[in-house]
Coordinates of C-alpha atoms in Angstrom, one line a residue:
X17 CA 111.4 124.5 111.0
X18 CA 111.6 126.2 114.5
X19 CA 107.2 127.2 113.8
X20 CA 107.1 122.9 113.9
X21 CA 109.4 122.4 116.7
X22 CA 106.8 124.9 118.6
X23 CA 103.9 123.7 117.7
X24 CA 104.8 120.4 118.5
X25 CA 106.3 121.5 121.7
X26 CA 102.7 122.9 122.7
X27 CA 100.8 119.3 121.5
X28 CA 103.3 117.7 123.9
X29 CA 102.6 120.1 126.6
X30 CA 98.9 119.9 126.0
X31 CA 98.8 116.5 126.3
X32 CA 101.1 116.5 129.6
X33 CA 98.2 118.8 131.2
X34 CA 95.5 116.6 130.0
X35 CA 96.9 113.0 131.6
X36 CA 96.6 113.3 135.1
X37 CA 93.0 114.4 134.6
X38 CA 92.5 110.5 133.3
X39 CA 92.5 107.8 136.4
X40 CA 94.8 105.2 134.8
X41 CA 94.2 101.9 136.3
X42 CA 97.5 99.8 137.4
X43 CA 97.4 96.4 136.1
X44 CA 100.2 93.2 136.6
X45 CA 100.6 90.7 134.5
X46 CA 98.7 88.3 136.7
X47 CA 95.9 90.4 136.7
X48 CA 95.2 90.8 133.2
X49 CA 95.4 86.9 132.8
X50 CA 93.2 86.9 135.3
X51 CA 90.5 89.1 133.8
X52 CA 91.1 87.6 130.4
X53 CA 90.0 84.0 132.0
X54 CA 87.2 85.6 133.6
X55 CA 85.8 87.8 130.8
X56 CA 86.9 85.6 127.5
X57 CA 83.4 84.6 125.8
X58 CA 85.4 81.8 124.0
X59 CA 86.5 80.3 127.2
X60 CA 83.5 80.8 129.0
X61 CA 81.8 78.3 125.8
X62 CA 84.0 75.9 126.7
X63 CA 82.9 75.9 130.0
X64 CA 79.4 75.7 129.0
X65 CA 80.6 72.5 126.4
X66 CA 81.8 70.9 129.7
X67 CA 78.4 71.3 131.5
X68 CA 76.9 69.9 128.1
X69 CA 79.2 67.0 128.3
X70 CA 78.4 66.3 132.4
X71 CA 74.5 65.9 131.7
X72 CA 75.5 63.7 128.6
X73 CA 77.1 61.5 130.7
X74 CA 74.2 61.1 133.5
X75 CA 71.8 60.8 130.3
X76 CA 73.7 57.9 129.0
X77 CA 73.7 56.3 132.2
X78 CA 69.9 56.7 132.9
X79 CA 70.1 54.0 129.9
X80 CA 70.8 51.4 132.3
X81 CA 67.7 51.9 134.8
X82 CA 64.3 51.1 133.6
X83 CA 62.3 53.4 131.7
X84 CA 58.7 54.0 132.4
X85 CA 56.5 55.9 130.3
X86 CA 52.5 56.7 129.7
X87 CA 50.5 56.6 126.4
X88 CA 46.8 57.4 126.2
X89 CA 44.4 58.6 123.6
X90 CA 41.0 58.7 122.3
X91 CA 39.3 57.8 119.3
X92 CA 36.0 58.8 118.1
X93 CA 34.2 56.0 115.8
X94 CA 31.2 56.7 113.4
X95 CA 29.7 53.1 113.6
X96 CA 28.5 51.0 116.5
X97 CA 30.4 47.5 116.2
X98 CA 27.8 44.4 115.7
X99 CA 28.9 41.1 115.8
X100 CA 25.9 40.1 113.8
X101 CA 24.2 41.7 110.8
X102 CA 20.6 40.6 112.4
X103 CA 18.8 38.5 114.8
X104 CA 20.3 34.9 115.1
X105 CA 18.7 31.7 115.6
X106 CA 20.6 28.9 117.1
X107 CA 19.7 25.0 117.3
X108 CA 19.5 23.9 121.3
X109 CA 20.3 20.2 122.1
X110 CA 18.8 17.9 124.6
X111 CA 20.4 15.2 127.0
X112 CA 19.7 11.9 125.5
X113 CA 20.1 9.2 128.0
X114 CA 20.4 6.0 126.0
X115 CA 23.5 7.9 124.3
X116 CA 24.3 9.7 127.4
X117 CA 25.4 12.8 125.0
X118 CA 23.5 16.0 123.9
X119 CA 21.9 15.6 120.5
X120 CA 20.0 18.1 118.4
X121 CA 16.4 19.3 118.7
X122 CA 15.3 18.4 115.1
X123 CA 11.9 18.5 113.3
X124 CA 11.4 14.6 112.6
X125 CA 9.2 13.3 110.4
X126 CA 6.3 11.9 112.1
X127 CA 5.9 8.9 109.9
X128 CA 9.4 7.3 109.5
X129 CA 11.0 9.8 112.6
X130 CA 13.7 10.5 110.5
X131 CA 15.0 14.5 110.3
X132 CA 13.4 16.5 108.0
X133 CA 16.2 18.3 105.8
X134 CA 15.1 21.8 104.9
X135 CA 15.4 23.1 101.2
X136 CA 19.2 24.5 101.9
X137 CA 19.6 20.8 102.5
X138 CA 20.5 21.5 106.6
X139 CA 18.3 20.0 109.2
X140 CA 15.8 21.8 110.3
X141 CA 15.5 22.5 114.5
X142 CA 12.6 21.7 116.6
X143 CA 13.7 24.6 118.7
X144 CA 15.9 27.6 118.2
X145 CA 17.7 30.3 120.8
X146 CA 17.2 33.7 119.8
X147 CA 20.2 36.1 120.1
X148 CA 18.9 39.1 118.7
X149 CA 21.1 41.9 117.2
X150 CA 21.5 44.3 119.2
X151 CA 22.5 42.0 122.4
X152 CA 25.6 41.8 120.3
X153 CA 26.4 45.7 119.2
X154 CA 28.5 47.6 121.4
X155 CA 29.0 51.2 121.5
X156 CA 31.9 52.4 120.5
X157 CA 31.5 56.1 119.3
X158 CA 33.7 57.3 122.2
X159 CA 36.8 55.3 123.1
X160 CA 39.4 55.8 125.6
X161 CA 42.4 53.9 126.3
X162 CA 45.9 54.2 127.9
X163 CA 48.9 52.2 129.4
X164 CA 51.9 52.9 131.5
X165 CA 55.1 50.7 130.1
X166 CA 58.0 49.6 132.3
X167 CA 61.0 48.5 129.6
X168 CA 64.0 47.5 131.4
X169 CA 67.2 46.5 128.9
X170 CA 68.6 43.3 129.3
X171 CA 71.8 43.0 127.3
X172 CA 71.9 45.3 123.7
X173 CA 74.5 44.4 122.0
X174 CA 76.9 46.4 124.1
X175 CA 75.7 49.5 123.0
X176 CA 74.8 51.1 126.9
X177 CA 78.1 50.2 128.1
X178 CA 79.6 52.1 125.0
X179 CA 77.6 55.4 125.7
X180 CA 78.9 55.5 128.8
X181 CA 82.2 55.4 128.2
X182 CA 82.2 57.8 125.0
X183 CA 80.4 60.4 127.2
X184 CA 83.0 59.9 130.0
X185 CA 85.7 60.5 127.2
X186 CA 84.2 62.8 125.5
X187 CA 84.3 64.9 129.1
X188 CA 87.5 64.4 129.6
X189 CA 87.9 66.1 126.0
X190 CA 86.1 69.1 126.6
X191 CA 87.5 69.4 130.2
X192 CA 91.3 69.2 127.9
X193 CA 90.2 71.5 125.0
X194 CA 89.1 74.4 128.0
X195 CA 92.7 74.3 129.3
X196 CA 94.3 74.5 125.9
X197 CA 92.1 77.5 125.3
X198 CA 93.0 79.2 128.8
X199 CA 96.8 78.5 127.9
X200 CA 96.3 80.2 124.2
X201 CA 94.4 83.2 126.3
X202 CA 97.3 83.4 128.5
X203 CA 100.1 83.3 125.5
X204 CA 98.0 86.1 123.8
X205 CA 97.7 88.2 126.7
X206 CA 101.1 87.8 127.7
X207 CA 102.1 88.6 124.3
X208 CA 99.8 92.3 124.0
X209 CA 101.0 92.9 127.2
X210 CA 105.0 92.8 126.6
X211 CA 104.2 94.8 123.4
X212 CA 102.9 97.4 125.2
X213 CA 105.4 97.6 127.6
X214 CA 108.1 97.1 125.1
X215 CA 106.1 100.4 123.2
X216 CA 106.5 102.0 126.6
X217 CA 110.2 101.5 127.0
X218 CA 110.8 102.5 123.4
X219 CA 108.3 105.4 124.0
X220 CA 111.2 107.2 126.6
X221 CA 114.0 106.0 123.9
X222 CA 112.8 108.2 121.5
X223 CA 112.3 111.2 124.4
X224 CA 115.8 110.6 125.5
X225 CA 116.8 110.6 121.6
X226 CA 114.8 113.9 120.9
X227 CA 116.5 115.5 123.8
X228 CA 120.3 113.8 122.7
X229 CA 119.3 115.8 119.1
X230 CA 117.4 119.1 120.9
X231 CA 120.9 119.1 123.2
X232 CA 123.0 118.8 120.0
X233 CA 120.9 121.4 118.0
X234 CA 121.0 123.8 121.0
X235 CA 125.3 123.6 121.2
X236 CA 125.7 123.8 117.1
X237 CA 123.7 127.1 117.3
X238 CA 125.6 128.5 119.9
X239 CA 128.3 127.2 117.5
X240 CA 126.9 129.0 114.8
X241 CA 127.3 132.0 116.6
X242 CA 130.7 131.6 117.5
X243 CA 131.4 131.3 113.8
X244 CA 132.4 127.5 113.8
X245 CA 130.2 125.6 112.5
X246 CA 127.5 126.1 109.3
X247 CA 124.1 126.6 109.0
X248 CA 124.0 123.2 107.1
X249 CA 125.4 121.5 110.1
X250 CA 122.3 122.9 111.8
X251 CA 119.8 121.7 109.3
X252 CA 120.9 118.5 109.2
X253 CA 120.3 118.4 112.7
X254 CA 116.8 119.7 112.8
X255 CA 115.9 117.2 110.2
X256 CA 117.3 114.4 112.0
X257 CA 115.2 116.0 115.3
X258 CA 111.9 116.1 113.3
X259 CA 112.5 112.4 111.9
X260 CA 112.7 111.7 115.8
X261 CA 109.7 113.2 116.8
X262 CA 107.6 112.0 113.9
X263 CA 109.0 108.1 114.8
X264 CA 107.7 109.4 118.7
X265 CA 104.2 109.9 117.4
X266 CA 104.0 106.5 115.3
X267 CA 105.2 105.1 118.9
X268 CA 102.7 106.9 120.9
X269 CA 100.2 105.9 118.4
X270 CA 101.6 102.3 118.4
X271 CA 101.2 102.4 122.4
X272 CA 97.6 103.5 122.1
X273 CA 96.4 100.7 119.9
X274 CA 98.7 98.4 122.1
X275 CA 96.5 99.4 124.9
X276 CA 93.6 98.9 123.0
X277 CA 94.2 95.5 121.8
X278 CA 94.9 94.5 125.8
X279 CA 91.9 95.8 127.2
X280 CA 89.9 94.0 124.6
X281 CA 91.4 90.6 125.4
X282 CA 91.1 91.6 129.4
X283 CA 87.5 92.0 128.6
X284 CA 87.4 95.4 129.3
X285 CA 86.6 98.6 127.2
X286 CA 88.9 99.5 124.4
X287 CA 89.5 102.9 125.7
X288 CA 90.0 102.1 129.4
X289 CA 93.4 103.7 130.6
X290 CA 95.7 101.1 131.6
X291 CA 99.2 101.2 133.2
X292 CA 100.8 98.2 133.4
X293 CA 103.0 97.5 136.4
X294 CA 106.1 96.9 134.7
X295 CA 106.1 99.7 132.5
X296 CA 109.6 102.0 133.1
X297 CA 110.8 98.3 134.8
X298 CA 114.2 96.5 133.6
X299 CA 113.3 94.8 130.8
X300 CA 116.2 92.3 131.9
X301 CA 114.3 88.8 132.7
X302 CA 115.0 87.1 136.2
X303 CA 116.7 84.0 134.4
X304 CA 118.5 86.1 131.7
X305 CA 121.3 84.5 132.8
X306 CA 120.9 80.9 132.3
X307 CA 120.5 79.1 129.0
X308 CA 117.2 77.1 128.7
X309 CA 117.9 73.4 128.9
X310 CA 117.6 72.2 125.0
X311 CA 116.2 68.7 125.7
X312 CA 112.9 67.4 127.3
X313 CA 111.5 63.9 128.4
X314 CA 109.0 63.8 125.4
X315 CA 106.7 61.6 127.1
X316 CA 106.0 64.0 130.0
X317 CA 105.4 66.5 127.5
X318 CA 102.9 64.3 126.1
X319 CA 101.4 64.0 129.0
X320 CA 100.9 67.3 130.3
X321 CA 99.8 68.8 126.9
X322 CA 95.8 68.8 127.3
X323 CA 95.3 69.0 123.0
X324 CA 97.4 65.3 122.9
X325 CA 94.9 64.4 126.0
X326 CA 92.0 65.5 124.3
X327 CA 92.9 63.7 120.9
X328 CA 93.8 60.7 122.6
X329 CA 89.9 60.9 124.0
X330 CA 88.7 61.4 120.7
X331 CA 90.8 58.0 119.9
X332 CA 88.7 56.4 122.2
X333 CA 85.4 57.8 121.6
X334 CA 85.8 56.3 118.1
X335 CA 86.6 53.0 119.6
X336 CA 83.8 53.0 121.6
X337 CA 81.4 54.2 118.5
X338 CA 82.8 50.9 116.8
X339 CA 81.7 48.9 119.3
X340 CA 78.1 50.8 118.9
X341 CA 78.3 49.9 115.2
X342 CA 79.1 46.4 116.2
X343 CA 76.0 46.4 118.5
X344 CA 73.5 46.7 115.4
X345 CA 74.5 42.9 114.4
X346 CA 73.9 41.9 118.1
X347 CA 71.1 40.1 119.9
X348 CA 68.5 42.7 121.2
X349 CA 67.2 41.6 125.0
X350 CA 64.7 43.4 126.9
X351 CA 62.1 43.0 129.3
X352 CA 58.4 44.1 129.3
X353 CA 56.0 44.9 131.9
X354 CA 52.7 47.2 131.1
X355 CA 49.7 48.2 132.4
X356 CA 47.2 49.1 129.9
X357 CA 43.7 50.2 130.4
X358 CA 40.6 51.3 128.0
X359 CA 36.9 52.7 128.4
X360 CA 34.8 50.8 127.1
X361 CA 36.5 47.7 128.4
X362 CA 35.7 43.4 127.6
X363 CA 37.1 42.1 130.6
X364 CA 33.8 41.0 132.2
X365 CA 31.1 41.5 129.2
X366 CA 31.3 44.8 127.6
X367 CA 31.0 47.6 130.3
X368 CA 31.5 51.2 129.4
X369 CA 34.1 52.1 131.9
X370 CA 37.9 52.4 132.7
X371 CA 39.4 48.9 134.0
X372 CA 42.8 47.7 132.8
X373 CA 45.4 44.5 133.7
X374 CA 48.9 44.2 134.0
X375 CA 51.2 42.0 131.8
X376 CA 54.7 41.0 131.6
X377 CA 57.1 40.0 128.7
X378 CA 60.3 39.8 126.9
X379 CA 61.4 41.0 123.6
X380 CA 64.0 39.8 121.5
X381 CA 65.5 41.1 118.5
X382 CA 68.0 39.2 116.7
X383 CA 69.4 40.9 112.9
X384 CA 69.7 38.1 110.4
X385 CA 70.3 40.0 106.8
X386 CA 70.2 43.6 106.2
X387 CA 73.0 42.9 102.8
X388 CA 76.0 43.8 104.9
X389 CA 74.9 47.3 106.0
X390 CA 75.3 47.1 109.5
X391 CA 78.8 45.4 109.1
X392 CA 80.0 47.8 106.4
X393 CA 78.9 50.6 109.4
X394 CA 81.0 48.9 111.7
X395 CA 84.3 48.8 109.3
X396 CA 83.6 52.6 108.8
X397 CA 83.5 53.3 112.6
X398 CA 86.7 51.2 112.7
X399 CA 88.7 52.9 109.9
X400 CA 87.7 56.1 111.4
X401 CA 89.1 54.9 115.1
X402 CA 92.4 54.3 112.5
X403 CA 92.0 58.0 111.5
X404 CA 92.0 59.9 114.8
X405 CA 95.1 57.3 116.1
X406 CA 97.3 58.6 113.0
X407 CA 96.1 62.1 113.5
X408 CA 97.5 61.6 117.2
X409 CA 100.3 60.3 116.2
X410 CA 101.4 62.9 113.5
X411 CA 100.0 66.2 116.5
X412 CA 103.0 64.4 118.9
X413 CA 105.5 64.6 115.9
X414 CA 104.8 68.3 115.8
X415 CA 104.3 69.1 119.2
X416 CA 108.2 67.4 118.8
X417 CA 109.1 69.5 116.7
X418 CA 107.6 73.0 118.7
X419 CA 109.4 71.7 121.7
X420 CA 112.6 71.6 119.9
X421 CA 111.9 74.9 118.0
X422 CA 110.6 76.6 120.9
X423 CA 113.8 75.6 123.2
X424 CA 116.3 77.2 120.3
X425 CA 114.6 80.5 119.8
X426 CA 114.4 80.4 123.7
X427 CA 117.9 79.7 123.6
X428 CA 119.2 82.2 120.9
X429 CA 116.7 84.8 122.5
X430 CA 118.7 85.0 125.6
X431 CA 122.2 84.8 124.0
X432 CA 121.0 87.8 121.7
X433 CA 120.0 89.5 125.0
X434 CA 123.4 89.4 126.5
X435 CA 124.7 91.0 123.2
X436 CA 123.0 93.4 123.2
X437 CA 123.3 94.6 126.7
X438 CA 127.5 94.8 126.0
X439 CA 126.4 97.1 122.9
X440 CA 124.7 99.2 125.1
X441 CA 128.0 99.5 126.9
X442 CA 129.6 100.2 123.8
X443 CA 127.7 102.6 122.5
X444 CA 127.6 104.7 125.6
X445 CA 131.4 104.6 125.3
X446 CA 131.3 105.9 121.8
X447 CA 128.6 108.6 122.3
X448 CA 130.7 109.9 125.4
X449 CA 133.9 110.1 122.7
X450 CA 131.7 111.5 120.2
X451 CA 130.0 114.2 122.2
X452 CA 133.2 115.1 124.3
X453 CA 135.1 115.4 120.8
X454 CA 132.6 117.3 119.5
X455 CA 133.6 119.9 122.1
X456 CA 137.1 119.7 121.3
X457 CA 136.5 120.3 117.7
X458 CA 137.8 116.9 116.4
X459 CA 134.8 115.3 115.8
X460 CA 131.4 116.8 113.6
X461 CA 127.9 116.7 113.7
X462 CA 127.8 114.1 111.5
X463 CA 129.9 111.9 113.8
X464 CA 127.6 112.9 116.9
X465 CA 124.8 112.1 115.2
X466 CA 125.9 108.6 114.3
X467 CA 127.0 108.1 117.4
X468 CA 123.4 109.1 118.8
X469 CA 122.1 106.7 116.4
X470 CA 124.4 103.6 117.0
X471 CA 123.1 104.6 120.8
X472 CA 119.6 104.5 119.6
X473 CA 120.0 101.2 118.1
X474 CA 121.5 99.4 120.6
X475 CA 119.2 100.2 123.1
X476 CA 115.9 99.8 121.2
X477 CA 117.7 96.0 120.0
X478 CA 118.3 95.7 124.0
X479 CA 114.3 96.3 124.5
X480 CA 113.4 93.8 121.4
X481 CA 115.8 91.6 122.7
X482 CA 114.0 91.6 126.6
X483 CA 110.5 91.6 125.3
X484 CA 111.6 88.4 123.4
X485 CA 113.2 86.8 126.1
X486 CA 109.5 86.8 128.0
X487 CA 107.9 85.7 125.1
X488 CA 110.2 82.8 124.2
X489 CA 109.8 81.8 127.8
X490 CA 105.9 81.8 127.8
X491 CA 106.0 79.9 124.5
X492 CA 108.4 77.5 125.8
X493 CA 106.2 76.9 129.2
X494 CA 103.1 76.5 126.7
X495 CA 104.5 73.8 124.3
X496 CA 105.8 71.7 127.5
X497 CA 102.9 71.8 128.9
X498 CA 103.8 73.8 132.3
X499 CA 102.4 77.1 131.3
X500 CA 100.0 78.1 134.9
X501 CA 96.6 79.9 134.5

């Protein structure tokens, strides 16, 4: 038993020449919040969702200026185009004044001066105009043509208008849903870093506990000696001390992970020393002594929670997405204006070169029947609006019911403090009556070692009872709403 005590002895002492060589960095509270705002990848997404959401917004509001774009293309053709499949013929006329009209050059027959009908029945022409073939085949192997279109929207259906407000909203929600994140980083950091410190405190309990038991071992030797106490009393004793030192390690090791955990939410490496600035503090919170108030105005909470403000966006979104649904069995207005331009071109005789016009126009589009689609759309879009209202309603009956929850255990968590800090009182009184009857030989080992342990209880309860008191209070200033980062 002693070979353990000394070879534990030396891992301590080893490990006491071996920490100053590591530069521990100091760290507040504020600091590590800090750091975890900065480095959190989660967070720094939501940032990111919020620049996502800003350009979403100025896209949906390019939708009300005119849009101008360009197409072009080319087309290669394997045929010429011919109006005519040969050479055409075509009857002339000549002024005839006793009609004062144009009339027909036709073959007459010289003896009655009637027309002569040829044998497809038609007359036949005294005189023809030639248009041959090829004065009417154009070239279009190679074709170009292009055109730059201005559309400008009129009125459709409501639908712009609705964009632009669902990307405002849905702004607004990711701006909310970053702020709930930074106050869940906070809670969490807030929470690794009390447990560390709590580890801490109950890190020197169980040093002053091993050297209450190493005291106690030391005096029932010396007892031994004297012939007044057993070497039973003595084993129970060492037992006890190696219990102690075994629960110190599982602390230590407790403390390390602690550590761990912290640095990894602070953003930094796992195995970066850290001491926190209110490790070996009071654990005694500033406002121990007053009793959180048990009641709140429920509609300030509402308002200051940013996951309510970010539902209650997403209640409007969906409003406004009905109104887009609605927008499908709307009238369709917008107006026109182009400029197009080909190669060859027609507009004076057929000229193989670029030359274009400008025109103007309207289009309307007006749905008739599409067998209730579009309004079947729009009663979906509506009944999910219905959704996202109930699911708001039923997250501020729980956010109720936190408040409520959270102000109790905040409540209780200080009251439990306070009892705990008179059983500290207490069971310093009784160890002092235990120990100092122990050296009047009235009291045993036993009873000096429950004592120890009723003083070991109290003040590691004392420590639980601190640690919660913080972390009551941060949950409290999260679920109102108040909780800074």
């Amino acid at each position: 038993m002693s070979f353990c005590k000394t070879i534990f002895s030396a891992v301590l002492a080893g490990a006491a020449l071996t920490v100053p060589q590591v530069s521990a960095q100091t760290v507040s509270l504020d600091s590590c919040r800090q750091m975890a705002m900065h480095n959190n990848k989660q967070l720094r997404m939501m940032k990111e969702s919020i620049t996502k959401a800003e350009y979403q917004k100025k896209e949906a509001f390019a939708a009300y200026l005119p849009g101008i774009d360009f197409a072009g293309g080319y087309t290669y053709n394997q045929r010429n185009l011919s109006i005519f499949d040969s050479d055409q013929l075509l009857p002339t006329k000549t002024f005839d004044l006793a009609t004062q009209s144009y009339q027909y050059n036709l073959v007459k027959n010289p003896l009655t001066g009637e027309p002569v009908k040829g044998p497809n029945g038609q007359y036949v022409p005294e005189t023809v105009a030639l248009i041959p073939k090829e004065a009417m085949t154009f070239d279009i192997h190679n074709v170009f043509f292009g055109a730059v279109t201005l559309t400008q929207p009129v009125y459709m259906g409501g639908k712009i208008v609705a964009m632009n407000k669902i990307t405002k909203f849905a702004e607004e929600a990711a701006r909310d849903l970053h702020d709930a994140e930074a106050e869940n980083i906070i809670y969490a950091v807030d929470g690794a870093y009390w447990q560390v410190v709590s580890l801490r405190a109950k890190e020197e309990l169980a040093k002053s506990y091993i050297a209450l038991l190493d005291t106690l071992s030391y005096n029932v030797k010396a007892m031994i000696d004297q012939g007044v106490a057993t070497r039973s009393d003595l084993l129970t004793v060492d037992v006890k001390l190696n219990s102690a030192q075994v629960d110190l390690v599982k602390v230590q090791d407790g403390l390390s992970l602690s550590k761990m955990a912290l640095a990894q939410l602070c953003g930094l490496p796992v195995n970066e020393p850290l001491t926190l600035a209110d490790e070996g503090c009071s654990l005694a919170p500033a406002d121990a002594a007053a009793l959180p108030a048990m009641s709140y105005d429920m509609a300030d909470v509402y308002a200051r929670r940013h996951d309510l403000h970010a539902l209650e966006m997403g209640v409007k979104v969906n409003e406004q997405q009905s109104k887009v649904a609605l927008s499908s069995m709307l009238p369709n207005l917008a107006v026109v204006g182009a400029y197009s331009f080909s190669n060859p071109n027609m507009f004076d005789g057929y000229k193989k070169n670029f030359k274009g016009a400008f025109s103007v126009g309207a289009m309307l589009t007006i749905p008739i029947w599409h067998w209730g689609g579009n309004y079947n759309k729009y009663r979906a879009a509506k009944a999910d609006t219905e959704i996202s209202r109930l699911r708001l309603e039923d997250a501020k009956e729980m956010v109720e019911l936190q408040v409520n929850q959270a102000a109790f255990k905040a409540s209780e968590s200080v009251k439990t403090f306070r009892m705990t800090e008179l059983n500290i009182a207490k069971a310093d009184e009784n160890l002092r009556q235990a120990n100092l009857g122990f050296r009047e030989g009235v009291m045993t080992v036993q009873n000096v070692m429950e004592a120890q342990t009723a003083w070991l209880k109290a003040r590691s309860e004392n420590i639980d009872a601190g640690i919660d008191v913080h972390l009551c209070d941060v949950y409290l200033s999260k679920v109102l709403g108040t909780l800074p980062y």
